PDB file of C-alpha atoms in Angstrom:
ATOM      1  CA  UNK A   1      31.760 -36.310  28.341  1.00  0.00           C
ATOM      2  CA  UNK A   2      34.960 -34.807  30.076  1.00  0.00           C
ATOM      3  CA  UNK A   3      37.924 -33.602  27.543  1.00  0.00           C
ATOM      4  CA  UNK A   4      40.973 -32.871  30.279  1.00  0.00           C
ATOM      5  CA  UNK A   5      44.594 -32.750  29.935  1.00  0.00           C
ATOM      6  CA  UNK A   6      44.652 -35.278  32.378  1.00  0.00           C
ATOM      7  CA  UNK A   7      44.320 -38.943  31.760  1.00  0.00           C
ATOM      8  CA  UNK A   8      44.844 -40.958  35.225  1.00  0.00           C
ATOM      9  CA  UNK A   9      43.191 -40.691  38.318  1.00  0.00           C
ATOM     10  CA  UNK A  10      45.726 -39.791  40.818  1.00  0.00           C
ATOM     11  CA  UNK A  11      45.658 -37.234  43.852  1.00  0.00           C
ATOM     12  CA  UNK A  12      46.751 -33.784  42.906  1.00  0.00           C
ATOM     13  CA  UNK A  13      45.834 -30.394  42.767  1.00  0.00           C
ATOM     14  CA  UNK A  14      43.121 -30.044  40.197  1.00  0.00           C
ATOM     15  CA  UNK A  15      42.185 -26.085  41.240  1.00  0.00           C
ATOM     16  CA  UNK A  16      44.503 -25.335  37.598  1.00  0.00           C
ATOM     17  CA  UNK A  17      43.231 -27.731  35.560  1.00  0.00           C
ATOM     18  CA  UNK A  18      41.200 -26.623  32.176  1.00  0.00           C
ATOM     19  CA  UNK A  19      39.474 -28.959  31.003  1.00  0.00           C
ATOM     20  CA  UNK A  20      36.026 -29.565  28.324  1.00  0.00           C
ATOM     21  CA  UNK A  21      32.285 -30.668  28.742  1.00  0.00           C
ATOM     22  CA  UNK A  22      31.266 -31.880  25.468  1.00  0.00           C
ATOM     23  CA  UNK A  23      27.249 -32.211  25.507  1.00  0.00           C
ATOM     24  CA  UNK A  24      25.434 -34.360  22.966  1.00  0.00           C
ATOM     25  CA  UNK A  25      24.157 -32.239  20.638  1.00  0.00           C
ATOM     26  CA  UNK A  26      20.519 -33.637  21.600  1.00  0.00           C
ATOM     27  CA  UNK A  27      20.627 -31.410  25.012  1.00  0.00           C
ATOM     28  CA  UNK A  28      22.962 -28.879  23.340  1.00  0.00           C
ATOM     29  CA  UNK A  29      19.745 -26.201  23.987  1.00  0.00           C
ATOM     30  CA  UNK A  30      19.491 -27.081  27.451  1.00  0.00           C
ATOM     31  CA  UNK A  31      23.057 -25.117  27.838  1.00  0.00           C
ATOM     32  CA  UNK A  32      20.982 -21.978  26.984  1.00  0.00           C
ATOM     33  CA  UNK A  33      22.108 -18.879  28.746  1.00  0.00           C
ATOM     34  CA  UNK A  34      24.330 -21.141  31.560  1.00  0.00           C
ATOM     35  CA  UNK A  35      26.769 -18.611  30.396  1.00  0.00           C
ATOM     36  CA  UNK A  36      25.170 -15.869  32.796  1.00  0.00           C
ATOM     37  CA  UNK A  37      26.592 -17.918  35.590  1.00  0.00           C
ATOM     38  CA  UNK A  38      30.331 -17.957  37.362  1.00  0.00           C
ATOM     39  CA  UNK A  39      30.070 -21.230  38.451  1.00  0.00           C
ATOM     40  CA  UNK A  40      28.548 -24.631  37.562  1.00  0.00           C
ATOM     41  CA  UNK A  41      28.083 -27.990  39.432  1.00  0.00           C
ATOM     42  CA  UNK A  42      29.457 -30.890  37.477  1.00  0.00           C
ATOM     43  CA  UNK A  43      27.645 -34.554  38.353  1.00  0.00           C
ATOM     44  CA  UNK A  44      29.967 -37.357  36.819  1.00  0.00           C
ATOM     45  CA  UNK A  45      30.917 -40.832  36.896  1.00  0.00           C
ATOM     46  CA  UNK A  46      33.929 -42.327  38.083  1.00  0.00           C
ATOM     47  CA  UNK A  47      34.072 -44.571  35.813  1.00  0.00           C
ATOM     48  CA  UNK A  48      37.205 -46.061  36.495  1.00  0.00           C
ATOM     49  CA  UNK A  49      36.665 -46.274  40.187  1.00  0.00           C
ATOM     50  CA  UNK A  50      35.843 -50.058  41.675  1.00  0.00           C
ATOM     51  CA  UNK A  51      34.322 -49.983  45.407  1.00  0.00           C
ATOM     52  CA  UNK A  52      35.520 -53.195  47.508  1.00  0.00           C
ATOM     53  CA  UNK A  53      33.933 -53.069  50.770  1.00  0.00           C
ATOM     54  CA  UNK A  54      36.749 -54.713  52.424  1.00  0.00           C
ATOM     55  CA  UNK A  55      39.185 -51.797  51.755  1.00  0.00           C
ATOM     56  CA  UNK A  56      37.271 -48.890  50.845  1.00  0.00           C
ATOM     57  CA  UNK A  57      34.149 -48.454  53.229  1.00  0.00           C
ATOM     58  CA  UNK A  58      36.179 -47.668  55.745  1.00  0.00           C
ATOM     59  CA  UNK A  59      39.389 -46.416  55.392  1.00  0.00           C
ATOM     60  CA  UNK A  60      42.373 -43.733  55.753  1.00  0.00           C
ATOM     61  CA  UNK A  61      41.338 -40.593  53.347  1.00  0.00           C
ATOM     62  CA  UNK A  62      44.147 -40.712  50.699  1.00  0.00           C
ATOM     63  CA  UNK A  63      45.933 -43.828  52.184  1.00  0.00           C
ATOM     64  CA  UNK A  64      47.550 -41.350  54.304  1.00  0.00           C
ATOM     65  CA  UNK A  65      48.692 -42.978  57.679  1.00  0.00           C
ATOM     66  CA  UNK A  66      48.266 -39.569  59.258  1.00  0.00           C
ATOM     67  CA  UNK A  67      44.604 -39.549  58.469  1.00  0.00           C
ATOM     68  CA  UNK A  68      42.313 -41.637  60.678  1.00  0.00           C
ATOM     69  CA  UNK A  69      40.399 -44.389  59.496  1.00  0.00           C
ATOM     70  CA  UNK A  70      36.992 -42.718  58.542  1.00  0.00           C
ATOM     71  CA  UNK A  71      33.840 -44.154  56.825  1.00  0.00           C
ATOM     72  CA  UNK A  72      33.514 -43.816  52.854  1.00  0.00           C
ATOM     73  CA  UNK A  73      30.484 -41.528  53.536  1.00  0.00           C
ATOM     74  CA  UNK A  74      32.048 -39.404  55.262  1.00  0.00           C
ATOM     75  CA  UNK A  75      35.408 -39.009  53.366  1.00  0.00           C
ATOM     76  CA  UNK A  76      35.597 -37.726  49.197  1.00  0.00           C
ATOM     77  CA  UNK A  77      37.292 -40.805  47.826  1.00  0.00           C
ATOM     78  CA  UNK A  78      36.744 -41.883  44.564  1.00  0.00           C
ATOM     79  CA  UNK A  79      35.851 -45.906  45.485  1.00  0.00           C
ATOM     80  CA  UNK A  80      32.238 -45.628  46.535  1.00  0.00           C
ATOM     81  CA  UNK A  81      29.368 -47.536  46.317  1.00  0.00           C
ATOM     82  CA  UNK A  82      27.781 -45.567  43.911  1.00  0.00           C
ATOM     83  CA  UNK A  83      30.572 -43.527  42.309  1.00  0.00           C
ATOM     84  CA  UNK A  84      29.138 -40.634  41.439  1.00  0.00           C
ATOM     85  CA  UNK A  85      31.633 -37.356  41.694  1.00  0.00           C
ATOM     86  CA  UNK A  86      30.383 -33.834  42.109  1.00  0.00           C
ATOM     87  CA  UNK A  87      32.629 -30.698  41.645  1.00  0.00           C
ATOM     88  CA  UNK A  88      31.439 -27.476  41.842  1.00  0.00           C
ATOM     89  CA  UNK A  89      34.534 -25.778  38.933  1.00  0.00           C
ATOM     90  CA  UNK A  90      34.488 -21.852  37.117  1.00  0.00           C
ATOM     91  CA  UNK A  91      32.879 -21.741  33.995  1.00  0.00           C
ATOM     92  CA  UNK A  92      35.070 -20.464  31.583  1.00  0.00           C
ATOM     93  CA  UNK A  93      33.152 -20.350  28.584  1.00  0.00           C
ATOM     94  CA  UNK A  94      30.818 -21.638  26.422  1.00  0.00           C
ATOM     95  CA  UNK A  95      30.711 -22.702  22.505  1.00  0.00           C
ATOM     96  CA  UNK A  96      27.928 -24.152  21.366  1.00  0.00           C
ATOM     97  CA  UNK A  97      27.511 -27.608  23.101  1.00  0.00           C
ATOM     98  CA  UNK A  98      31.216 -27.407  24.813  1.00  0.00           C
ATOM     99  CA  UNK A  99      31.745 -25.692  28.055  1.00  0.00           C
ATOM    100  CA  UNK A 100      35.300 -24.827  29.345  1.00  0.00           C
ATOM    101  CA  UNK A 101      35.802 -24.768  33.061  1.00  0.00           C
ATOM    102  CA  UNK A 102      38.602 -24.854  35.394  1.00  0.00           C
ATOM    103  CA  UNK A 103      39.211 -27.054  38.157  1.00  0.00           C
ATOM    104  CA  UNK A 104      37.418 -30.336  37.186  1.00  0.00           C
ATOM    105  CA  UNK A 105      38.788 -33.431  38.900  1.00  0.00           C
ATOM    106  CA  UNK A 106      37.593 -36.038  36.293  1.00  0.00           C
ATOM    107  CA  UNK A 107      39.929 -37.460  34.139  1.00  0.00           C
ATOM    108  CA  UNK A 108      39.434 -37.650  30.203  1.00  0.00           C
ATOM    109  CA  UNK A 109      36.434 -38.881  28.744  1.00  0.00           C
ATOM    110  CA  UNK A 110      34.500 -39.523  32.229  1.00  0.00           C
ATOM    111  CA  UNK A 111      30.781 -39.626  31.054  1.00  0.00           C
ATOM    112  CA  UNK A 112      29.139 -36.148  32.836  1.00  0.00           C
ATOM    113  CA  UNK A 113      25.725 -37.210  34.241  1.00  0.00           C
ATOM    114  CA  UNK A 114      24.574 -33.692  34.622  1.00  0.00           C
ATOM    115  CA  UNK A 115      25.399 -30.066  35.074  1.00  0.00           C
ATOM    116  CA  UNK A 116      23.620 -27.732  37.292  1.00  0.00           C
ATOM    117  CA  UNK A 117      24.341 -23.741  37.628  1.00  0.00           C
ATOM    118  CA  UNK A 118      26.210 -22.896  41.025  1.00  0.00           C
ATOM    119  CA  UNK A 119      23.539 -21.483  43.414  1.00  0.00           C
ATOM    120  CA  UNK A 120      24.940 -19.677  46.419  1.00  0.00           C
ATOM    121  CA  UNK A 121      21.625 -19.776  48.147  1.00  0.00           C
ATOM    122  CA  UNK A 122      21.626 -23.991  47.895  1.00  0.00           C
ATOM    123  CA  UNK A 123      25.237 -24.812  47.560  1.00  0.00           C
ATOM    124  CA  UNK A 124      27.343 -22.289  49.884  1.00  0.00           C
ATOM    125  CA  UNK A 125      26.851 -23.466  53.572  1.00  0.00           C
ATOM    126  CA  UNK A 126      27.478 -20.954  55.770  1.00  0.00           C
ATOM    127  CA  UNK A 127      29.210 -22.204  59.191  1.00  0.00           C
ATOM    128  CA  UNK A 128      30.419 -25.512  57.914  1.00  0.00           C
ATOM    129  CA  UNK A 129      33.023 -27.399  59.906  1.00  0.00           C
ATOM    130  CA  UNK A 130      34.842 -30.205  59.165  1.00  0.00           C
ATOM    131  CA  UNK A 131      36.866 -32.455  61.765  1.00  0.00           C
ATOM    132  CA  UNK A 132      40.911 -31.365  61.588  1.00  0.00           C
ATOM    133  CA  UNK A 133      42.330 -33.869  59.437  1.00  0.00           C
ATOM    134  CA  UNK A 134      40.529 -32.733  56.267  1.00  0.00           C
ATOM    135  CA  UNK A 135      42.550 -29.035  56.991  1.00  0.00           C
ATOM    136  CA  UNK A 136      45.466 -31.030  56.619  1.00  0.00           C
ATOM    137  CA  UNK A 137      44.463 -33.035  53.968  1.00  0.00           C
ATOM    138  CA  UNK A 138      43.045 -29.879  52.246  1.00  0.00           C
ATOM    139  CA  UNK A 139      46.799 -28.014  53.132  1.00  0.00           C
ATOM    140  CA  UNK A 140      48.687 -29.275  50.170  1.00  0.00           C
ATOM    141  CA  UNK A 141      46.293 -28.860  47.784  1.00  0.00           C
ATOM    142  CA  UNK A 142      44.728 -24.693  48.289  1.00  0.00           C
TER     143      UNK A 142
ATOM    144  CA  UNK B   1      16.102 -44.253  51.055  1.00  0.00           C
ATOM    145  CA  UNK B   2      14.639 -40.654  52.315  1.00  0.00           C
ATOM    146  CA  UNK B   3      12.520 -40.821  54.557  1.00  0.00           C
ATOM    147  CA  UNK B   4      10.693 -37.506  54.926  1.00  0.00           C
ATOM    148  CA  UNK B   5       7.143 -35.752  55.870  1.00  0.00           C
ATOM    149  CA  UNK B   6       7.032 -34.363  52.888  1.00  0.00           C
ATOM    150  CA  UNK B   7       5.248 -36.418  50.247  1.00  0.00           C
ATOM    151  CA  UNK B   8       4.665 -34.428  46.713  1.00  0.00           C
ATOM    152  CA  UNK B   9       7.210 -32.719  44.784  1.00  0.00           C
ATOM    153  CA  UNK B  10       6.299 -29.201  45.129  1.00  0.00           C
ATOM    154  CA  UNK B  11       7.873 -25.771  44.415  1.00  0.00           C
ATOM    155  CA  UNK B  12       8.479 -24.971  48.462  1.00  0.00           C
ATOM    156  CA  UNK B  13      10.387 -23.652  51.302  1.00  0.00           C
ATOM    157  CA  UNK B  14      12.391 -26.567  52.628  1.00  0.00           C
ATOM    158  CA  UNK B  15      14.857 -25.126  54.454  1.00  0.00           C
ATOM    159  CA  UNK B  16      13.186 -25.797  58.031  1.00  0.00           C
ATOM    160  CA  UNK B  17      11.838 -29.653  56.810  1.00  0.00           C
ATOM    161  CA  UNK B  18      13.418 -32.328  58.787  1.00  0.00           C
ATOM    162  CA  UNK B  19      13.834 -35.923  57.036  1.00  0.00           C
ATOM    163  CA  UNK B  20      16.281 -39.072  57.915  1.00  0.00           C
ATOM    164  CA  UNK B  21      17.898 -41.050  55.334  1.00  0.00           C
ATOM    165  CA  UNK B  22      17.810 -44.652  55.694  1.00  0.00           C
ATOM    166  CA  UNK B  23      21.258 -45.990  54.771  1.00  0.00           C
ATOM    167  CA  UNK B  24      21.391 -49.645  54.265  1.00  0.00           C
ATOM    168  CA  UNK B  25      22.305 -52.407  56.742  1.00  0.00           C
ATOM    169  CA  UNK B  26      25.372 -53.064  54.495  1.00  0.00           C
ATOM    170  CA  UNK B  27      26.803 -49.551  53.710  1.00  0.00           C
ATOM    171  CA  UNK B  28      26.217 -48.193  57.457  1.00  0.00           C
ATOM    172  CA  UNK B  29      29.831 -49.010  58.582  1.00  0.00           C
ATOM    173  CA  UNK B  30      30.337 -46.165  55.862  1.00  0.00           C
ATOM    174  CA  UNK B  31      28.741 -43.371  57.953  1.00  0.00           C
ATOM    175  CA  UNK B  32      32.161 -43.732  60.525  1.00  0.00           C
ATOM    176  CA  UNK B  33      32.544 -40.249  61.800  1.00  0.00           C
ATOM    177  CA  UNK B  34      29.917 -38.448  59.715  1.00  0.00           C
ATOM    178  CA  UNK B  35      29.018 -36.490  62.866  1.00  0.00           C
ATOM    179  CA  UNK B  36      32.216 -34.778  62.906  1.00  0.00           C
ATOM    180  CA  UNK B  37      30.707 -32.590  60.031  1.00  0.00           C
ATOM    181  CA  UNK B  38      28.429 -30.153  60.357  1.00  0.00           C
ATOM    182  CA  UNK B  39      26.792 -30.696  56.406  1.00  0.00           C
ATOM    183  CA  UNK B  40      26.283 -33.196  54.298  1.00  0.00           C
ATOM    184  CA  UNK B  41      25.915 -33.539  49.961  1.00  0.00           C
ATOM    185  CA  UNK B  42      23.012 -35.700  48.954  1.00  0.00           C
ATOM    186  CA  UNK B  43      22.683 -36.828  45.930  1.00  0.00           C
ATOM    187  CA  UNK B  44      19.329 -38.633  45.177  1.00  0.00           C
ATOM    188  CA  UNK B  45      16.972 -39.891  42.220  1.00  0.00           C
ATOM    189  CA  UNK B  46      14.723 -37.632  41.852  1.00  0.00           C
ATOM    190  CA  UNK B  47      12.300 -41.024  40.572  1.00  0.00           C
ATOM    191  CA  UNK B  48       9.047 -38.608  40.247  1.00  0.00           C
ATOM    192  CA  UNK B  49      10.694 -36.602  37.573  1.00  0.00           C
ATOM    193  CA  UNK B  50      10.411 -37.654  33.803  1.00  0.00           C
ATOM    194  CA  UNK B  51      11.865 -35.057  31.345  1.00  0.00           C
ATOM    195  CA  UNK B  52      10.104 -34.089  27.722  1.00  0.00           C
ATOM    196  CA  UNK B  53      12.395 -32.127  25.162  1.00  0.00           C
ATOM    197  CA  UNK B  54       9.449 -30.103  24.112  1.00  0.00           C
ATOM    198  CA  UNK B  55       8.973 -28.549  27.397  1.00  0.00           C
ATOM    199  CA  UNK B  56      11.676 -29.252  29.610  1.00  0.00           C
ATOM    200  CA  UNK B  57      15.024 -28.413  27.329  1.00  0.00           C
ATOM    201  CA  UNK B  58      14.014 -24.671  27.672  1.00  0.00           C
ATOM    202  CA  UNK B  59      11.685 -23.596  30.084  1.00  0.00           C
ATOM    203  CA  UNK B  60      11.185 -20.795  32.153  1.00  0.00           C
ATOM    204  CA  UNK B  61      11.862 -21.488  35.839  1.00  0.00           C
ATOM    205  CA  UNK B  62       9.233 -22.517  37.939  1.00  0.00           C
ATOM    206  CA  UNK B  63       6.877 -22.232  35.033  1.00  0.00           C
ATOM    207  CA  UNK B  64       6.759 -18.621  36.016  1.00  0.00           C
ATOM    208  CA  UNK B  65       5.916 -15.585  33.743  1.00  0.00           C
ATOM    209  CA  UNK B  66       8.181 -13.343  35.118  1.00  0.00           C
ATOM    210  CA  UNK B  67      11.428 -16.017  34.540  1.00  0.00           C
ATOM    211  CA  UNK B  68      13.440 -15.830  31.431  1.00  0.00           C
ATOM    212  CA  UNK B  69      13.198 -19.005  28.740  1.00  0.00           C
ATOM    213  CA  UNK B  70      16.279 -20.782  30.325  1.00  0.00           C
ATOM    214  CA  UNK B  71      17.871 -24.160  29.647  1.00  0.00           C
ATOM    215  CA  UNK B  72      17.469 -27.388  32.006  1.00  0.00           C
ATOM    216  CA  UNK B  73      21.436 -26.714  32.494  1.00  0.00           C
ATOM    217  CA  UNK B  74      20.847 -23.471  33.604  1.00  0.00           C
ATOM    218  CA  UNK B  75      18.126 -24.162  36.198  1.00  0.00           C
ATOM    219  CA  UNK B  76      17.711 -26.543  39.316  1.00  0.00           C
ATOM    220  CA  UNK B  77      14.484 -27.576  38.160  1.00  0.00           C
ATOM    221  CA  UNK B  78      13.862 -31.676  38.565  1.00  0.00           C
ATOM    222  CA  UNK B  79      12.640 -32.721  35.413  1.00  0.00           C
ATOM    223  CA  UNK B  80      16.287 -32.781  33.696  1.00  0.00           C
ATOM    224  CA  UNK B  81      17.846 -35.543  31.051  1.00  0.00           C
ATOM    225  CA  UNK B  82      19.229 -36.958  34.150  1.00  0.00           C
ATOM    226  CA  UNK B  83      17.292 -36.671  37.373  1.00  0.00           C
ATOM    227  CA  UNK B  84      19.487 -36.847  39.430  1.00  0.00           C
ATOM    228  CA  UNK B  85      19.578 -33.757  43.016  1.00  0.00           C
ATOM    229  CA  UNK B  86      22.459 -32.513  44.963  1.00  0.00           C
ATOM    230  CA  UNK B  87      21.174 -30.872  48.135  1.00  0.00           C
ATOM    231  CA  UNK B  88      23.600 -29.575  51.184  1.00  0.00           C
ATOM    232  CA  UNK B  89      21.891 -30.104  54.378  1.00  0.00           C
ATOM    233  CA  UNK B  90      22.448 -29.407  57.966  1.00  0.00           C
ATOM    234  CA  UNK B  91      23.415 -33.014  59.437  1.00  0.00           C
ATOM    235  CA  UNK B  92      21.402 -33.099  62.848  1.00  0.00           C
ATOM    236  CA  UNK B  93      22.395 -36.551  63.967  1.00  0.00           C
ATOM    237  CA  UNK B  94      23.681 -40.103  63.297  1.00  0.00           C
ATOM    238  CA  UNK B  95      21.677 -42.978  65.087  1.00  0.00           C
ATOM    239  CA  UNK B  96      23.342 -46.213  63.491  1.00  0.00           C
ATOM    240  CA  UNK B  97      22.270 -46.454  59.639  1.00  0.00           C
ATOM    241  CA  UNK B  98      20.094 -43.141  60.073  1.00  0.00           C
ATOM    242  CA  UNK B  99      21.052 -40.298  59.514  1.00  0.00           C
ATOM    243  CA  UNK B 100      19.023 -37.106  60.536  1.00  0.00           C
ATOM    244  CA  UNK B 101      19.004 -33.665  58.187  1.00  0.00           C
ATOM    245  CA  UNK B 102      17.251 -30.271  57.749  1.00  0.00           C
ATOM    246  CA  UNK B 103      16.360 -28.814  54.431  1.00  0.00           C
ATOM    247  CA  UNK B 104      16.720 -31.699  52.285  1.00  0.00           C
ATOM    248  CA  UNK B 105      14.313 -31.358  48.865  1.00  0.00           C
ATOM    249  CA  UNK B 106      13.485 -34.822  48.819  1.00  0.00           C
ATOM    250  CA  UNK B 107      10.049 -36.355  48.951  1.00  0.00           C
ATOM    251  CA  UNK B 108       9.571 -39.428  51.435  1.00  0.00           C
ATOM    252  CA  UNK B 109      11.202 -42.371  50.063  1.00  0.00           C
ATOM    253  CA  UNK B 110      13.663 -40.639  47.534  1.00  0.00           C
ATOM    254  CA  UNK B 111      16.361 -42.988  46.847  1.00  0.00           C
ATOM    255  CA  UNK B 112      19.375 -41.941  47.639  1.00  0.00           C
ATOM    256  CA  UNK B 113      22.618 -42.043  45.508  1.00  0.00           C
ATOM    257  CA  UNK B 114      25.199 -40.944  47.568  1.00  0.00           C
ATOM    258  CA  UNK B 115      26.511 -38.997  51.072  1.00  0.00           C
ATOM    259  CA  UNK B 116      29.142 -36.877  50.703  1.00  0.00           C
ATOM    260  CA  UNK B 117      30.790 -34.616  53.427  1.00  0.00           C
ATOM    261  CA  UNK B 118      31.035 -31.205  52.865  1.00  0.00           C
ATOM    262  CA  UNK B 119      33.846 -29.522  52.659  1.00  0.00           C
ATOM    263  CA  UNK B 120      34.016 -25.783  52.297  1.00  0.00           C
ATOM    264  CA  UNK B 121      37.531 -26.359  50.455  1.00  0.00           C
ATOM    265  CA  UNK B 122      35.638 -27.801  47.746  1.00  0.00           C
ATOM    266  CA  UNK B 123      31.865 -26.955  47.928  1.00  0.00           C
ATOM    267  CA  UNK B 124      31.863 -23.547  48.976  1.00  0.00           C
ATOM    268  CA  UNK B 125      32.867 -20.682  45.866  1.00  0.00           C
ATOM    269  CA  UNK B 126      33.940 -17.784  46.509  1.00  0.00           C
ATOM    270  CA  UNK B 127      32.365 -15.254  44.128  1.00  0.00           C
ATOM    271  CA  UNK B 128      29.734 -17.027  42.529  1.00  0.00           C
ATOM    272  CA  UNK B 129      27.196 -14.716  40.523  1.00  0.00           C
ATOM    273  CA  UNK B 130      24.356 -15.787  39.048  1.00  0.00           C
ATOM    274  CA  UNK B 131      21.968 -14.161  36.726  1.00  0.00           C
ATOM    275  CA  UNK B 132      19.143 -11.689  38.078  1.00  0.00           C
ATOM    276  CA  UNK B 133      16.407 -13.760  38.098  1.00  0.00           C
ATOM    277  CA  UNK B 134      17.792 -16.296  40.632  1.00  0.00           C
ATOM    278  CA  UNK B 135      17.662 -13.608  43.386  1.00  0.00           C
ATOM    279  CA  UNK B 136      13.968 -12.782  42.284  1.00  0.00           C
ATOM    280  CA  UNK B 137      13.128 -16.799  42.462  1.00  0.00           C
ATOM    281  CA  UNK B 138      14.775 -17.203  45.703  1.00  0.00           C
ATOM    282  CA  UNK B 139      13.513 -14.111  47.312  1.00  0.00           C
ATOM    283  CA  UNK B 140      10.516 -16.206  48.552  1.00  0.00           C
ATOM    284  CA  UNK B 141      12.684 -19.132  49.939  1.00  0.00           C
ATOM    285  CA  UNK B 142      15.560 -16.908  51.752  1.00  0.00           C
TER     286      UNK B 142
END
C-alpha cells in the first residue's frame, strides 16, 4: 500500500514527490537486501481509475488539444483496460517492511501489486524514440 | 495473449526471441499509433508461476550457488506473491490487433495485462546501480 502526500489523481510533476510502500508484514522478508539497489520498479493499481471505451481507448494524451488523438496502448493514461501503473522511482530507504522512494505517481493508499529491483540490463532501452508530442508533453514536467 | 515459440519457462537468453501478442478484437482500436515507438512495456501473468514462502520469500537467484540469499523483492525471478512481468521489448511491427516484438520473456500464450509505450522520460534511470551479483547473473545474457 502507497503512503504519499498526495491524495488526488491529477497531472503534475511527481519527479519530487516522497512518498511510502508499506508491505504486509507476511512478505516483509522478501524486501531482504532491496536496499543494495538505486532504483526499484513499482507495479500498482489505479484504483480509482474507470476505463470507458467510448472516451478513453482512444483519445488526446492529457486532454490536451495539442496532442493528437492516440490509442490508450500507446499513450500512459491512467483509464485503461486493465489499470495497472508501473513507475520505475529512487529508493530512498528502507525500514523494516516500509520503503521510502521518490517520485511515485500513485496517490495515497493505492494497493502496490509488486515491486521489482531496477535492472539496467532489462529496463533501460537504449535507442528508444518516441513520436514528438510526448517531448512536449514530457516538457513541463522534467 | 502471447503468442511465442517459446513454450517452457526457462532461465534463457531471450533477447533475440521473436513473439506477437494477440490483442483482442475489442481493445485493438487501442494500439492507434503504437508504431510511432520504437519499445513497448508488457506487463503479463506470468500463470505458470505459483509462489511458496518457504522457498520463494528468500532465495538465491536462479537457484544458483554462487548468488547471495536475496528476497523475491530484490530479484526478477517469476515465482513472486504476485506474478505478475514487466518486460521492454523492441516493437517490430503492428498488423491490426497483432503486435510483433523481440525479447519478450513470455512463454506462448502468456496473458497479457497491459501495453504500455515507453518512454525514456519515465522508464529509462539515469544512474541505476545494482548489487554485484546482478552483473555476474547477467554476464551470460548480455
Amino acid at each position: 500500500m502507497v503512503k504519499s502526500p498526495v491524495k488526488e489523481g491529477i497531472d503534475r510533476d511527481w519527479g519530487k514527490v516522497i512518498s511510502e510502500i508499506h508491505v504486509k508484514e507476511e512478505f516483509a522478508a522478501g524486501l531482504h537486501d532491496i536496499g543494495s539497489f538505486s532504483h526499484i520498479v513499482v507495479i500498482f493499481e489505479m484504483h480509482q481509475a474507470n476505463f470507458s471505451p467510448e472516451t478513453d481507448l482512444i483519445r488526446r494524451p492529457q486532454g490536451r488539444d495539442d496532442m493528437p488523438l492516440t490509442g490508450i496502448f500507446a499513450q500512459r493514461a491512467k483509464h485503461r483496460p486493465n489499470p495497472v501503473g508501473i513507475t520505475s522511482v529512487r529508493l530512498l530507504g528502507v525500514e523494516g517492511n516500509i520503503l521510502r522512494v521518490q517520485g511515485l505517481d500513485a496517490i495515497d493508499e493505492t494497493p502496490v501489486i509488486d515491486i521489482k529491483p531496477y535492472f539496467p540490463q532489462y529496463d533501460r532501452m537504449e535507442n528508444a524514440f518516441t513520436p514528438e508530442w510526448v517531448d512536449r508533453l514530457m516538457k513541463d514536467y522534467f
